[in-house]
Short mmCIF file of C-alpha atoms in Angstrom, two decimals:
data_model
loop_
_atom_site.label_atom_id
_atom_site.label_comp_id
_atom_site.label_asym_id
_atom_site.label_seq_id
_atom_site.Cartn_x
_atom_site.Cartn_y
_atom_site.Cartn_z
CA UNK P 830 -104.08 148.00 -195.68
CA UNK P 831 -101.82 149.51 -198.44
CA UNK P 832 -102.10 151.02 -201.51
CA UNK P 833 -99.25 151.12 -203.39
CA UNK P 834 -98.59 153.10 -206.25
CA UNK P 835 -96.36 152.81 -208.92
CA UNK P 836 -96.23 154.66 -211.94
CA UNK P 837 -93.06 153.52 -214.22
CA UNK P 838 -91.60 153.14 -218.72
CA UNK P 839 -93.80 150.62 -220.66
CA UNK P 840 -91.31 148.95 -222.06
CA UNK P 841 -90.33 148.00 -218.42
CA UNK P 842 -93.85 146.52 -217.61
CA UNK P 843 -93.21 142.99 -218.46
CA UNK P 844 -90.35 142.56 -216.35
CA UNK P 845 -92.02 144.53 -213.58
CA UNK P 846 -94.79 142.05 -214.47
CA UNK P 847 -93.40 138.97 -213.75
CA UNK P 848 -91.16 140.31 -211.04
CA UNK P 849 -93.91 140.63 -208.94
CA UNK P 850 -95.80 137.61 -209.58
CA UNK P 851 -92.53 135.28 -208.90
CA UNK P 852 -92.86 137.11 -205.56
CA UNK P 853 -96.47 135.50 -205.06
CA UNK P 854 -97.42 139.89 -205.61
CA UNK P 855 -100.73 138.29 -208.23
CA UNK P 856 -103.38 141.20 -207.67
CA UNK P 857 -103.23 144.46 -210.03
CA UNK P 858 -104.65 146.61 -211.59
CA UNK P 859 -102.86 147.90 -214.80
CA UNK P 860 -103.36 151.43 -215.96
CA UNK P 861 -102.76 152.87 -220.25
CA UNK P 862 -101.35 156.51 -218.27
CA UNK P 863 -99.82 159.72 -219.74
CA UNK P 864 -97.59 162.07 -217.52
CA UNK P 865 -94.32 164.42 -216.55
CA UNK P 866 -92.54 164.91 -214.87
CA UNK P 867 -89.87 167.49 -213.71
CA UNK P 868 -88.39 167.65 -216.95
CA UNK P 869 -91.25 168.52 -219.26
CA UNK P 870 -91.56 166.29 -221.80
CA UNK P 871 -89.16 165.87 -224.36
CA UNK P 872 -88.09 166.97 -227.57
CA UNK P 873 -87.49 164.14 -230.65
CA UNK P 874 -86.92 165.33 -234.38
CA UNK P 875 -89.55 163.89 -236.91
CA UNK P 876 -88.67 164.08 -241.71
CA UNK P 877 -86.12 166.73 -240.08
CA UNK P 878 -88.52 168.81 -237.20
CA UNK P 879 -88.02 168.87 -233.87
CA UNK P 880 -91.07 169.22 -232.00
CA UNK P 881 -92.11 169.24 -228.43
CA UNK P 882 -94.01 165.83 -226.11
CA UNK P 883 -94.83 167.04 -222.79
CA UNK P 884 -96.80 164.70 -222.18
CA UNK P 885 -94.93 160.66 -222.33
CA UNK P 886 -96.92 157.08 -222.43
CA UNK P 887 -96.41 155.74 -219.01
CA UNK P 888 -97.98 152.51 -217.20
CA UNK P 889 -99.56 152.66 -213.90
CA UNK P 890 -99.43 149.82 -211.27
CA UNK P 891 -101.86 149.71 -208.34
CA UNK P 892 -101.26 147.01 -205.28
CA UNK P 893 -103.71 147.05 -202.42
CA UNK P 894 -101.18 144.85 -199.40
CA UNK P 895 -100.80 144.41 -196.53
CA UNK P 896 -98.68 146.82 -193.85
CA UNK P 897 -95.90 143.97 -193.42
CA UNK P 898 -95.77 143.65 -197.48
CA UNK P 899 -95.05 146.89 -198.10
CA UNK P 900 -91.29 147.41 -198.45
CA UNK P 901 -90.93 144.09 -200.60
CA UNK P 902 -92.86 145.21 -203.55
CA UNK P 903 -90.98 148.36 -203.16
CA UNK P 904 -88.62 146.45 -203.85
CA UNK P 905 -89.16 144.44 -206.03
CA UNK P 906 -90.52 147.53 -208.07
CA UNK P 907 -87.27 149.31 -207.90
CA UNK P 908 -85.02 146.25 -208.63
CA UNK P 909 -87.51 145.22 -211.90
CA UNK P 910 -88.18 149.41 -213.00
CA UNK P 911 -84.84 150.84 -212.73
CA UNK P 912 -83.16 152.09 -216.01
CA UNK P 913 -81.39 154.61 -213.86
CA UNK P 914 -82.52 157.30 -216.87
CA UNK P 915 -84.44 160.07 -216.13
CA UNK P 916 -88.51 158.54 -216.15
CA UNK P 917 -87.77 155.75 -214.70
CA UNK P 918 -90.76 156.63 -212.51
CA UNK P 919 -92.32 157.26 -208.03
CA UNK P 920 -93.90 154.62 -206.19
CA UNK P 921 -96.15 156.41 -203.95
CA UNK P 922 -97.79 154.52 -199.85
CA UNK P 923 -101.26 154.80 -200.00
CA UNK P 924 -103.40 154.37 -196.87
CA UNK P 925 -106.29 152.02 -197.19
CA UNK P 926 -108.68 151.85 -194.28
CA UNK P 927 -110.83 149.17 -195.20
CA UNK P 928 -111.20 146.29 -198.31
CA UNK P 929 -114.46 144.64 -198.82
CA UNK P 930 -114.13 141.45 -201.57
CA UNK P 931 -118.40 141.57 -203.46
CA UNK P 932 -118.44 138.31 -203.89
CA UNK P 933 -118.43 137.01 -199.77
CA UNK P 934 -118.81 140.41 -198.01
CA UNK P 935 -114.96 139.57 -196.71
CA UNK P 936 -113.61 142.64 -194.92
CA UNK P 937 -109.89 143.86 -194.46
CA UNK P 938 -106.36 141.47 -195.43
CA UNK P 939 -108.73 138.11 -196.26
CA UNK P 940 -110.54 140.12 -198.78
CA UNK P 941 -106.95 141.49 -200.40
#
């Protein structure tokens, strides 16, 4: 099993969620976060004054999937979150040793 963490723009979240759901990836955890990449934020203007926003709003989506589903999930996220602009986000793939469903005690892939 693998945990996939995708950090994406808030504006593409609904599109990514719908794309994942259409491929039957229904279980996910979603968190509103703030962060920045190499660009160290952006410069914006408000009432004629410039100011620097160094921590930008992002959405983090977390899914745990079977090993053979990882590439499909990555492909769906890449296609639906891509804008071609700096700040599109990142995808991380992390090994998961065990999964346990609290309600039934089931373990492994069946507990995802």
